[in-house]
């Protein structure tokens, strides 16, 4: 059953309240907050490439407080083990049975701080839970629950002692973005409240985790016309055929776009997806999935430039309102 116009209106109103609540802690970044919330409702994960001190931890806490969920933070380091992320099975001598002690990955919002500082083996511990929202340890599978989202960060400045995220891991992030520094007015407001170290401590929950899951299910029913789906497919094909790329957008990337576009359309009060939604979201959903040709990259080509050209060259279908 498809989303109705009335349901879309309700969704947009609720979405706006969630953004405003998170905005109490993350000042002046409503667009980034909207993208992150949309990713959560699309049941995806977010990669932040940002300098330290821009509010990534505050965003994770504010999201958790807003949806009345749990929050955990994992500081990735070279000596971090996969069991430090997923949990470990320990033998209890009193009961003489093995007990599974859950790791920090079992939370509503998981902040994976400086994910590129951990070894590839530890990074790979996130692959299953990010794709399937479950963890398998010693042959037993444990569900992560709904909602579940990983907010991973990596510092683009200091590359010493880091491990580049493999393409298979990057492809599992729904979007890649950055928070950036606040504007002047927001900075002054932050400084005036500097005595309050945790601005999320006074926040009140707007919605329950169960209601978030229901919103995610509702958003998935937004109508996506066949012409829009063909448009997404053509764009992906052109990124693969571009001479500057070795790998373009995968099928997973195309599916991720459709999932996020449905949520984005609903957040605007529409029960249908427009081609403009695809154009607006493309830089966040697709550029981190490109594998550039080394020679083209050396010559100055970037994923953003390639994507912009593809969007300009591939004709969008005619928009039809009120589908």
C-alpha angles and dihedrals in degrees: 000000000000126000115267125225089249092053090048090053091051091047092052092049093050092045090053091052091051092050091048092050094051088045090067088073101029103050124205096001104100094140093054090045090051092051092049093048090047089052090052092050089048086053093240138125134246132223116203117199101191145134117261119274100033097119105265094136090046090052092053092049093046092051091050092048092047095054094039090242138133127269134205134177125209117194104208114217133166092258095049112123128213089244088057086064105036101028135249139256112237129189112236108212093198097055093026092224134111114252126197115227108201119231128222091274088081098084137099094246118024119191109205099194117205092351092181092066093070124083119264089251091060092042089055090058086076096054099084097041093047093050102037105016092237139096128218116206123172091347095307121111122217123191118232093209133224130319099030126161137167117213105194125187134197129183111234093197107055110051098161111115095010132125117221112239110250119240091248090060095043089053090061093062110091093208139006119207144136134237098213127190119312122253122259097268093048091048091053090049090050092050092050089057096040092122089070104075096184113039091182093066092083096041121115125216116255099188141012125245090247091055090049089055089050091051089051091052091048093049091053089064095061110124118257113188119226089241090059091049090051089049091054091048093050092049091052092049092051092052088055092048094048111116091225094060133071091189126019131187114326127221087258087057092052091050090047090054093053092047093050094042090057091054092044092052091049091049087058091052096258127126092204136057122243128203087244088065089059092049093049095049099038097090091053098042103038117026095075090055095062121105105202126213106252094228093049090046091051088052090057104267115147133185089246092056093047092048092048090053092048091050090050095048100044110075114231119227118255110274115243115196123212096023 
